[in-house]
């Protein structure tokens, strides 16, 4: 029998404005700079939350997840009963320690606190690892999405994303 995993302590809390650059990791997500800023402004309006995780005693960001309370498409988030989790990421050095699960639970807690009873999440069809994690947490596929969207990167260039995805949902 393999030894049971030691649960590591992580602090999960709302991101501060001065931490936005740390969401870019080591340059991997610099292209999302404008999106991070826009999400932060929407958090100040009460429309979403951006959660970040730190390993206890460390000042290096270990992971993140964002939750959207309202979206242009109500099948993701309708501002009342359904909220959408996205941008879940755990740095490779912190993966497989249960942090992904803890981040989702923390985001679900934020939806519950708003009186929401359904949590949705999108997952790229080729991301089996994330899909399996969501299934183990009670999420089921409820639809699909072509995953086509655009954003403006940190250099003002329009970037196109084309990531066919499953839409998964879970009753809270
Ligand atoms: C998907 C992702 C967020 C998962 O994060 P994670 O912190 O590794 O997730 P968890 O540790 O909670 O769970 C993953 C595995 O660790 C195991 N695990 C859970 N708790 C554990 C613990 N306390 N100790 C050891 N292992 C544990 C789980 O059983 C799971 O096993 P698996 O290998 O069968 O999947 C991470 O892989 C990631 O950032 N990937 C890149 C970005 C991405 O794909 N994001 C999702 C977009 S939809």
XYZ file of C-alpha atoms in Angstrom, residues 4-157:
154
model
C -1.095 8.425 2.235
C -0.165 11.840 0.848
C 0.819 14.535 3.320
C -1.576 17.447 2.920
C 0.407 20.597 2.386
C -0.859 23.906 3.717
C -1.607 26.602 1.183
C -2.966 30.076 1.767
C -5.631 30.958 -0.813
C -6.873 34.537 -0.956
C -7.882 37.407 -3.234
C -5.076 38.792 -5.358
C -3.788 42.267 -4.495
C -3.225 44.864 -7.197
C 0.546 44.853 -6.652
C 0.579 41.094 -7.301
C -0.844 41.335 -10.841
C 2.665 41.117 -12.422
C 3.244 37.831 -10.564
C 0.285 36.336 -12.464
C 2.482 36.536 -15.553
C 4.725 33.890 -13.954
C 8.176 33.932 -15.544
C 6.889 35.527 -18.750
C 4.690 32.599 -19.690
C 1.510 34.625 -19.285
C 2.719 38.141 -20.106
C 0.419 38.090 -23.141
C -2.560 38.051 -20.717
C -1.500 41.289 -18.967
C -4.494 43.304 -20.211
C -6.900 40.507 -19.288
C -5.511 40.357 -15.754
C -5.966 44.108 -15.364
C -9.503 43.956 -16.776
C -10.390 41.039 -14.475
C -9.029 42.983 -11.506
C -11.214 45.971 -12.392
C -14.239 43.680 -12.663
C -13.363 42.190 -9.282
C -13.545 45.693 -7.821
C -17.040 45.972 -9.323
C -18.036 42.693 -7.633
C -18.366 40.778 -10.911
C -15.545 38.262 -10.375
C -12.876 37.156 -7.964
C -9.223 36.315 -8.646
C -7.798 33.874 -6.108
C -4.097 33.177 -5.674
C -2.319 30.501 -3.635
C 0.918 30.580 -1.691
C 2.566 27.635 0.020
C 2.693 28.389 3.741
C 5.868 30.284 4.525
C 6.696 31.031 0.883
C 6.373 34.324 -0.973
C 6.267 32.676 -4.405
C 2.841 32.386 -5.993
C 1.982 28.705 -6.440
C -1.305 28.838 -8.313
C -4.461 30.712 -9.159
C -8.091 30.411 -10.161
C -10.619 33.053 -11.155
C -14.392 32.950 -10.756
C -16.851 34.956 -12.810
C -20.293 35.697 -11.401
C -21.774 37.151 -14.569
C -20.919 36.663 -18.227
C -22.284 37.611 -21.643
C -23.399 33.978 -22.039
C -25.606 32.842 -19.119
C -24.732 29.188 -19.642
C -21.399 30.051 -17.987
C -22.452 32.581 -15.374
C -25.806 34.282 -15.005
C -25.258 36.640 -12.091
C -27.760 34.748 -9.929
C -27.469 30.973 -9.574
C -24.548 29.976 -11.802
C -20.900 31.009 -11.745
C -17.923 30.143 -13.939
C -14.451 29.051 -12.840
C -11.525 29.656 -15.178
C -7.791 30.353 -15.415
C -6.987 27.515 -13.011
C -3.217 27.061 -12.986
C -0.767 25.469 -10.614
C 2.954 25.998 -11.138
C 4.661 22.713 -12.091
C 6.726 22.654 -8.869
C 3.485 22.635 -6.829
C 1.429 20.197 -8.897
C 0.183 16.860 -7.536
C -0.055 18.143 -3.980
C -3.775 18.734 -3.950
C -3.563 22.459 -4.702
C -5.668 22.282 -7.884
C -8.447 20.696 -5.863
C -8.109 23.260 -3.052
C -8.265 26.151 -5.526
C -11.465 24.823 -7.075
C -12.983 24.320 -3.620
C -12.049 27.879 -2.619
C -13.611 29.279 -5.803
C -16.756 27.198 -5.293
C -16.973 28.633 -1.789
C -17.017 32.137 -3.307
C -19.935 31.138 -5.546
C -21.817 29.664 -2.580
C -21.252 32.848 -0.618
C -23.074 34.690 -3.432
C -26.022 32.291 -3.122
C -25.106 30.437 -6.319
C -25.834 26.730 -6.626
C -24.142 25.692 -9.868
C -20.484 25.945 -10.737
C -19.346 25.683 -14.375
C -15.893 25.228 -15.809
C -14.519 24.943 -19.343
C -11.814 22.449 -20.197
C -9.951 21.958 -23.467
C -10.941 18.660 -25.024
C -7.306 17.554 -25.086
C -6.707 18.355 -21.386
C -7.570 14.959 -19.938
C -5.704 15.585 -16.715
C -7.813 18.604 -15.788
C -10.996 16.909 -16.986
C -10.328 13.885 -14.741
C -9.710 16.155 -11.759
C -13.016 17.966 -12.352
C -14.857 14.652 -12.732
C -13.452 13.426 -9.435
C -14.788 16.632 -7.894
C -18.294 15.957 -9.186
C -18.280 17.885 -12.483
C -20.010 16.417 -15.516
C -19.912 17.417 -19.168
C -23.054 19.400 -19.980
C -22.129 20.834 -23.353
C -19.359 21.937 -25.620
C -17.915 25.148 -26.864
C -15.848 25.898 -29.976
C -13.514 27.828 -27.662
C -12.876 30.613 -30.153
C -12.197 34.029 -28.676
C -9.830 36.946 -29.084
C -7.977 39.279 -26.761
C -5.461 42.107 -27.037
C -2.007 41.197 -25.752
C 0.477 43.389 -23.846
C 1.843 44.738 -27.156
C -1.569 45.708 -28.485
C -1.797 42.767 -30.871
